[in-house]
Short mmCIF file of C-alpha atoms in Angstrom, two decimals:
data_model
loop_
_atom_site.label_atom_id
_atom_site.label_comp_id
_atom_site.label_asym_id
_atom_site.label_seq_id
_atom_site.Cartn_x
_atom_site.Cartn_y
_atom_site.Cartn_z
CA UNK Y 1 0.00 0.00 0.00
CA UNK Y 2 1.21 3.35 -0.94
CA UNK Y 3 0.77 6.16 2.32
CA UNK Y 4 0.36 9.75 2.16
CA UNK Y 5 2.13 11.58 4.98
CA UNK Y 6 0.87 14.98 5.51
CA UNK Y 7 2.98 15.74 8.84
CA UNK Y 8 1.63 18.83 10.26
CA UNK Y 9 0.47 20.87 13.81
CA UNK Y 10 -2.59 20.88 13.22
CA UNK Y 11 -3.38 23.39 15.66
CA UNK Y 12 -6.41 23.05 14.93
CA UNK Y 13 -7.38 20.92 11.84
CA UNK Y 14 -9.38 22.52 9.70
CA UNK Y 15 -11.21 22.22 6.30
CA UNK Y 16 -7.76 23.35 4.23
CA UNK Y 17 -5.93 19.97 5.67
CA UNK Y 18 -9.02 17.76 4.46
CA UNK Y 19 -9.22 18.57 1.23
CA UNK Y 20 -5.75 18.14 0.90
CA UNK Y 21 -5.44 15.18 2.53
CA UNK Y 22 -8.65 13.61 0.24
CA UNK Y 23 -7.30 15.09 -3.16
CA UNK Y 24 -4.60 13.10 -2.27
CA UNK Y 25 -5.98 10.01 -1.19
CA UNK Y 26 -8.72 9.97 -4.50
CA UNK Y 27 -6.43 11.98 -7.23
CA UNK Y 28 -2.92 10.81 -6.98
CA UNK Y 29 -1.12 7.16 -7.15
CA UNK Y 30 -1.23 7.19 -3.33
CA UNK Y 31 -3.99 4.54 -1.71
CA UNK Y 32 -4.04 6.09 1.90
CA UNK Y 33 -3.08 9.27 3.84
CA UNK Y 34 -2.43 9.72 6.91
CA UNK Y 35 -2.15 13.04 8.64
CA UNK Y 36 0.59 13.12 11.15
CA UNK Y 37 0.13 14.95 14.35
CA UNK Y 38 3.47 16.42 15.11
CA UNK Y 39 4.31 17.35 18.64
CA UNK Y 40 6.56 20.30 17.78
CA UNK Y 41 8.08 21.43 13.88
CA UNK Y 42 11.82 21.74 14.84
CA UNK Y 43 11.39 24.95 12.16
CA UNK Y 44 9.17 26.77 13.88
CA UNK Y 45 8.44 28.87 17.33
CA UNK Y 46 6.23 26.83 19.71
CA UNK Y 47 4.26 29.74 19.94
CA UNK Y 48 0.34 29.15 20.63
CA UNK Y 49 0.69 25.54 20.43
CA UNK Y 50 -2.29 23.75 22.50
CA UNK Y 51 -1.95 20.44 23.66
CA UNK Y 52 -0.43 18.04 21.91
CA UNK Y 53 -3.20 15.54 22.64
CA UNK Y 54 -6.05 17.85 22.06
CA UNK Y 55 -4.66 18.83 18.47
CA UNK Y 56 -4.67 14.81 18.37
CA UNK Y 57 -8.05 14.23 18.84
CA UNK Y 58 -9.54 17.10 17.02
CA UNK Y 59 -7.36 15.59 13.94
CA UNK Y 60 -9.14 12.00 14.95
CA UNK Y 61 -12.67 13.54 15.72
CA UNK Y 62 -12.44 15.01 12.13
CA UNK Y 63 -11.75 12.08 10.19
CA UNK Y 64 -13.60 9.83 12.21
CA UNK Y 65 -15.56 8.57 9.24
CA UNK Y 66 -12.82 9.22 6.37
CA UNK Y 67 -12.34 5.82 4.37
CA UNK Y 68 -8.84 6.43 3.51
CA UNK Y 69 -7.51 8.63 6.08
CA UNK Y 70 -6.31 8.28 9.04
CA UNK Y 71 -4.37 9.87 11.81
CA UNK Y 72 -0.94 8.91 13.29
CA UNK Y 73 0.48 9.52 16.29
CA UNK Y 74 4.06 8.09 15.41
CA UNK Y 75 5.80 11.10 16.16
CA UNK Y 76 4.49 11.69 19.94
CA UNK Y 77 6.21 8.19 20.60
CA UNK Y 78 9.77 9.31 19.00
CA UNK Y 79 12.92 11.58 20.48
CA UNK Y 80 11.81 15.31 20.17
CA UNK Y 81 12.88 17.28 18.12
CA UNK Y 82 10.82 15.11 15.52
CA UNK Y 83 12.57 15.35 12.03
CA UNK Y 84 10.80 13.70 8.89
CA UNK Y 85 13.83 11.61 8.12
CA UNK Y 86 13.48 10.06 11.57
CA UNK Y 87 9.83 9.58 11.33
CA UNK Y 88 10.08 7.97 7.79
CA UNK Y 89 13.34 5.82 8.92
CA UNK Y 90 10.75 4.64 12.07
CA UNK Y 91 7.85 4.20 9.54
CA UNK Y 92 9.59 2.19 7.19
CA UNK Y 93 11.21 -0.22 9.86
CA UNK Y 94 7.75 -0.86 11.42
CA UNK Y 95 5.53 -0.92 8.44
CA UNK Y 96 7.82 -3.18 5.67
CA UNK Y 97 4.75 -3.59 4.09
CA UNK Y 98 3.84 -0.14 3.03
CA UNK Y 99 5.74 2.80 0.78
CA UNK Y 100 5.63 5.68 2.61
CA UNK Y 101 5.54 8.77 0.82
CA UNK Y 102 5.64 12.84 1.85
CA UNK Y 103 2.84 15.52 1.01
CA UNK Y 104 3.89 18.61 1.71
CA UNK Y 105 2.90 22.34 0.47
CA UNK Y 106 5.43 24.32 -2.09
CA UNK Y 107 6.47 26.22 0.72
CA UNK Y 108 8.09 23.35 2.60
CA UNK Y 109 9.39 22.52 -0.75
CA UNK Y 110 11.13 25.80 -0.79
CA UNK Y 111 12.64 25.25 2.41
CA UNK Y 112 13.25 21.43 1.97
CA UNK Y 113 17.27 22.16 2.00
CA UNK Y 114 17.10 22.98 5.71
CA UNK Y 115 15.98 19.73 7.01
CA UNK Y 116 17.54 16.98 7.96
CA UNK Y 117 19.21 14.67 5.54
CA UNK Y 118 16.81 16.22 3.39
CA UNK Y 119 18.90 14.48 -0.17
CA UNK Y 120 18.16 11.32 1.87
CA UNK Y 121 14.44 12.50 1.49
CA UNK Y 122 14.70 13.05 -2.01
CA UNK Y 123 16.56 9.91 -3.17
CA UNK Y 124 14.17 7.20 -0.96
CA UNK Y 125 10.98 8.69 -0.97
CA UNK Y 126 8.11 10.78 -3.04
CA UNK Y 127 6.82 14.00 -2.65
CA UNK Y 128 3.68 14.88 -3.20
CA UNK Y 129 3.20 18.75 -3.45
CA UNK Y 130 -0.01 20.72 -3.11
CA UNK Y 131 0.30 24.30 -3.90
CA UNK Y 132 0.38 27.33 -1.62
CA UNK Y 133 0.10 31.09 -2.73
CA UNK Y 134 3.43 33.33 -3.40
CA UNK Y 135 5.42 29.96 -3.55
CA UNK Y 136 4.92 28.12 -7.27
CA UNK Y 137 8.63 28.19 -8.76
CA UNK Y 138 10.34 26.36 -6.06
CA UNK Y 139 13.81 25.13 -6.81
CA UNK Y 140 13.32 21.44 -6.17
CA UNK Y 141 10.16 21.60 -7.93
CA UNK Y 142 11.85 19.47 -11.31
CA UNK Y 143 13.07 17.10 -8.99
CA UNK Y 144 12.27 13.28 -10.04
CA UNK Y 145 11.15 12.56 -6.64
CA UNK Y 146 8.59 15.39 -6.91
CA UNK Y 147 5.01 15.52 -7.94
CA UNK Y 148 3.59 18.73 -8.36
CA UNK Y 149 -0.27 18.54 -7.72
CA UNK Y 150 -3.20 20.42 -8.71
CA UNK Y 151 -5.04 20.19 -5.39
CA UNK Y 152 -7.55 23.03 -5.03
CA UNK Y 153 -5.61 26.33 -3.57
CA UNK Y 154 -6.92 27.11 0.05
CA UNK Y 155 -6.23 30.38 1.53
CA UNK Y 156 -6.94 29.15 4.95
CA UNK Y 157 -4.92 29.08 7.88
CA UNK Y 158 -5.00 27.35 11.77
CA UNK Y 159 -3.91 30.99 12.40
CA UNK Y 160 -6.59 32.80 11.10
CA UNK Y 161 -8.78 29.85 12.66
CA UNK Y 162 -7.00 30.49 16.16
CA UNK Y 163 -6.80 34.73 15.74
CA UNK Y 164 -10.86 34.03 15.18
CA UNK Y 165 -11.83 32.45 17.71
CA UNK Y 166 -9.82 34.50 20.12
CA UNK Y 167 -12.10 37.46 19.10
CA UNK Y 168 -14.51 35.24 19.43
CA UNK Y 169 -15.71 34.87 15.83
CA UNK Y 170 -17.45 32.72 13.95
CA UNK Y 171 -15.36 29.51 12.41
CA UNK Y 172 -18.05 27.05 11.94
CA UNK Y 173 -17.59 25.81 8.47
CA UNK Y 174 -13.79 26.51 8.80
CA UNK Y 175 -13.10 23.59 10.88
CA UNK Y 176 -15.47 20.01 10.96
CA UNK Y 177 -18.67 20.47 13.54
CA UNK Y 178 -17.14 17.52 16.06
CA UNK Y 179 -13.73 19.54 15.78
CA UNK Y 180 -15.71 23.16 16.70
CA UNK Y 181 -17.52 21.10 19.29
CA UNK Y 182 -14.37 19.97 21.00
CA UNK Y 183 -13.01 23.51 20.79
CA UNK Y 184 -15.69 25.21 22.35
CA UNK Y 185 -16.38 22.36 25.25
CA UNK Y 186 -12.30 22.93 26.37
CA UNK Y 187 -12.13 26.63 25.71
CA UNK Y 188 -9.13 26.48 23.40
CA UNK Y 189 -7.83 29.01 21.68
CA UNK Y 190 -9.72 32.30 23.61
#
């Protein structure tokens, strides 16, 4: 079986990540996705981060009913910092079975070069890219590895989703009804 991993925050999931994460799954070679839930992007501030295992189970709560996705938690279970070639290294030892595969936006294609054994990435593995505005012409983008999708462009952010609901605006539609529910019944994010 060929898997899909869309690592991300997810802080929260929202709409954006699904349809990514389905395109995927229903318009590329790839039989399965699975979004993983990653405890803390070794490129980024930790900022507003919320729990790890709240941002788990909204990611769960949202798919609940997906047929081919899922949600991993692989990377809660591993030495933090979490770095992708670690993951995949992990993934591929326990999971013989499957080829594992990246999905990641054109802006973490543009930045691909700063992670971690990242020509390890590009020689053993595929990468599926979705696009995101202001970044089509990365460099890496004629790369054999690389597969440059036309997944529908979504200008939607967890931040806007987050800076929302702190002034206490409407997001329903933005994120899944079970995720909102979740988010209002803990408070998150005010």
């Amino acid at each position: 079986m060929k898997i899909g991993l869309l690592f991300g925050s997810f802080n929260p999931i929202h709409i954006g990540h699904l349809i990514i994460a389905n395109y995927m799954a229903n318009h590329t070679s790839l039989d399965k996705v699975w979004l993983v839930v990653s405890p803390q992007n070794p490129l980024k501030k930790y900022g507003d981060l919320i729990n790890t295992y709240d941002r788990l189970e909204m990611a769960r709560l949202a798919t609940d009913h997906a047929t081919n996705i899922a949600v991993s938690d692989v990377e809660l279970r591993l030495p933090q910092p979490s770095y992708t070639i670690d993951t995949l290294t992990h993934l591929k030892e326990k999971y013989p079975e499957h080829e594992f595969a990246l999905i990641m936006g054109s802006d973490n294609l543009g930045t691909l070069h700063k992670w971690k054994n990242y020509k390890l990435i590009l020689r053993d593995y595929n990468i599926f890219v979705y696009p995101r505005p202001g970044y089509e012409n990365a460099e890496l983008a004629s790369h054999p590895s690389v597969t440059i999708t036309m997944t529908p462009l979504m200008e939607l952010s967890a931040t806007f989703i987050r800076k929302s609901i702190a002034e206490k605006k409407n997001v329903q539609y933005f994120v899944p009804d079970p995720v909102l529910k979740f988010i209002e019944s803990k408070s998150l994010y005010r």
